[in-house]
Amino acid sequence: MLLPLLLPLALASLTTTSPAPLAPKTVHPFNWASTKHLIAFGDSYTFVQGTTGHPNYSFIGDNLAPAFTPQQLLSNRIVQNLTGTAEGGPNWIELLTNCGAREGLTSPLRCARQLWDFAYAGANTLEDASFTPLHHAHTVSLTAQIAQFKSYGDPALTQSGVIRQGKKGSDVLVALWIGINDINDLASLRGRNATFAPLYERVQSRQFELVEQLYDLGYRHFLFLNLPPLDRGPSPNVNASMVSTFNDILKEHADEWQAQHMDASVLLFDVNTVLNGVLDEYEKYGFTNVTGYCAAYNQPDIRTDPGKYGCKPLREYFWYNSGHLTSRTHEIFTASLLEFLKGRSRA
Ligand SMILES: *[C@@H]1O[C@H](CO)[C@@H](O)[C@H](O)[C@H]1NC(C)=O
Ligand SMILES: *[C@@H]1O[C@H](CO)[C@@H](O)[C@H](O)[C@H]1NC(C)=O
Ligand SMILES: *[C@@H]1O[C@H](CO)[C@@H](O)[C@H](O)[C@H]1NC(C)=O
Ligand SMILES: *[C@@H]1O[C@H](CO)[C@@H](O)[C@H](O)[C@H]1NC(C)=O
Ligand SMILES: *[C@@H]1O[C@H](CO)[C@@H](O)[C@H](O)[C@H]1NC(C)=O
């Protein structure tokens, strides 16, 4: 899809009431080959460990200490080791950018595609104790991630010249993957009898308010991933119809927001369908276990001696633990995502 049709255009001109955004000088259609920076938000599926991050939770800062200087951001390093992600190895955003995927420490500044990752493990979309309470006082919700980015991340990247204001519409892809904690927490907190669609509506309304704020900063290209098949997890909290309802509501909001922002690109990757397909034909991908996980997944020597714990090599498991995919699973869907991004690229 290139551009939505005429009706959304007419609607957009009638409904645009917000102040004129800080437009980038050049807005180009999305193009993966010319994308030089990825800015990421989300939860543990997207979090990468930083040397100045909260251990096991973030690249930089937390909710109790959200501030950082440009110097602190630009000298921070991505940590790649067993605990550098929530997957026991490189995750999708590191593999997609090839930034921080290699064992050890990586400065994003040295990557051909720089990864600036503000995702926080355990994040929900809203920070609202009566809706989805913070997992910890230090948890940075998606709402707080965007506030942190507006106050510190965007100024640091822009004022240092790492990202030029005039290039935000051409060189930068903003990735948001959120909802895994939301759907699980809402299921636990509200009970099985709750009416979930209005709750999922509230989550997506907020997500796209936040996207609007990023648009107002000048960013134009946005990647979204829908929920993976959580209903096929080792101990699912949700069923397939809840996951598809959540994903349908995400798609409605994404389509609507795209129709209202003709100079922006909304790229919605259907990771749910990709991963359901992998589960259906798991042997083809070298998996031998797609229902359970290795209970010793976090033992320091699990990657070299899984047999000691009665486990197969981690690459043979689809699930890393009760709530996360393995690094191998991330590798598989990232290959599809890369094809998707190339297919959606325009010169
Ligand atoms: C990963 O690296 C970080 C930072 O160097 C370190 O604190 C952590 O203990 C390491 N984790 C493992 C499992 O080696
Ligand atoms: C899934 O769970 C929802 C919420 O509890 C329930 O209303 C629905 O009937 C369930 N669907 C299936 C197919 O089990
Ligand atoms: C859900 O609804 C059923 C049928 O009305 C009822 O028996 C059950 O107690 C309810 N469960 C909860 C957790 O409210
Ligand atoms: C998958 O791994 C779990 C945990 O070790 C184990 O209980 C289960 O039997 C395994 N399933 C298969 C098909 O090997
Ligand atoms: C990080 O997670 C690992 C694996 O679960 C755990 O062993 C370690 O203690 C955690 N580190 C901190 C600082 O909590």
Short mmCIF file of C-alpha atoms and ligand atoms in Angstrom, two decimals, residues 49 51 79-84 105 300, ligand 1:
data_model
loop_
_atom_site.label_atom_id
_atom_site.label_comp_id
_atom_site.label_asym_id
_atom_site.label_seq_id
_atom_site.Cartn_x
_atom_site.Cartn_y
_atom_site.Cartn_z
CA GLN A 49 20.78 -3.93 28.16
CA THR A 51 25.97 -0.24 30.42
CA VAL A 79 25.55 -5.28 26.30
CA GLN A 80 25.23 -8.62 24.54
CA ASN A 81 25.35 -11.69 26.78
CA LEU A 82 22.93 -14.16 28.33
CA THR A 83 21.18 -11.42 30.30
CA GLY A 84 21.59 -8.61 27.73
CA LEU A 105 29.73 -4.21 24.19
CA PRO A 300 25.13 -18.96 33.56
C1 LIG B 1 26.34 -9.40 31.10
O1 LIG B 1 27.14 -8.23 31.09
C2 LIG B 1 26.81 -7.32 32.14
C3 LIG B 1 27.60 -6.04 31.92
O2 LIG B 1 28.94 -6.30 31.64
C4 LIG B 1 27.14 -7.99 33.47
O3 LIG B 1 26.80 -7.10 34.54
C5 LIG B 1 26.33 -9.27 33.59
O4 LIG B 1 26.66 -9.94 34.74
C6 LIG B 1 26.61 -10.16 32.40
N1 LIG B 1 25.73 -11.33 32.46
C7 LIG B 1 26.21 -12.55 32.32
C8 LIG B 1 25.20 -13.65 32.40
O5 LIG B 1 27.40 -12.79 32.13
#
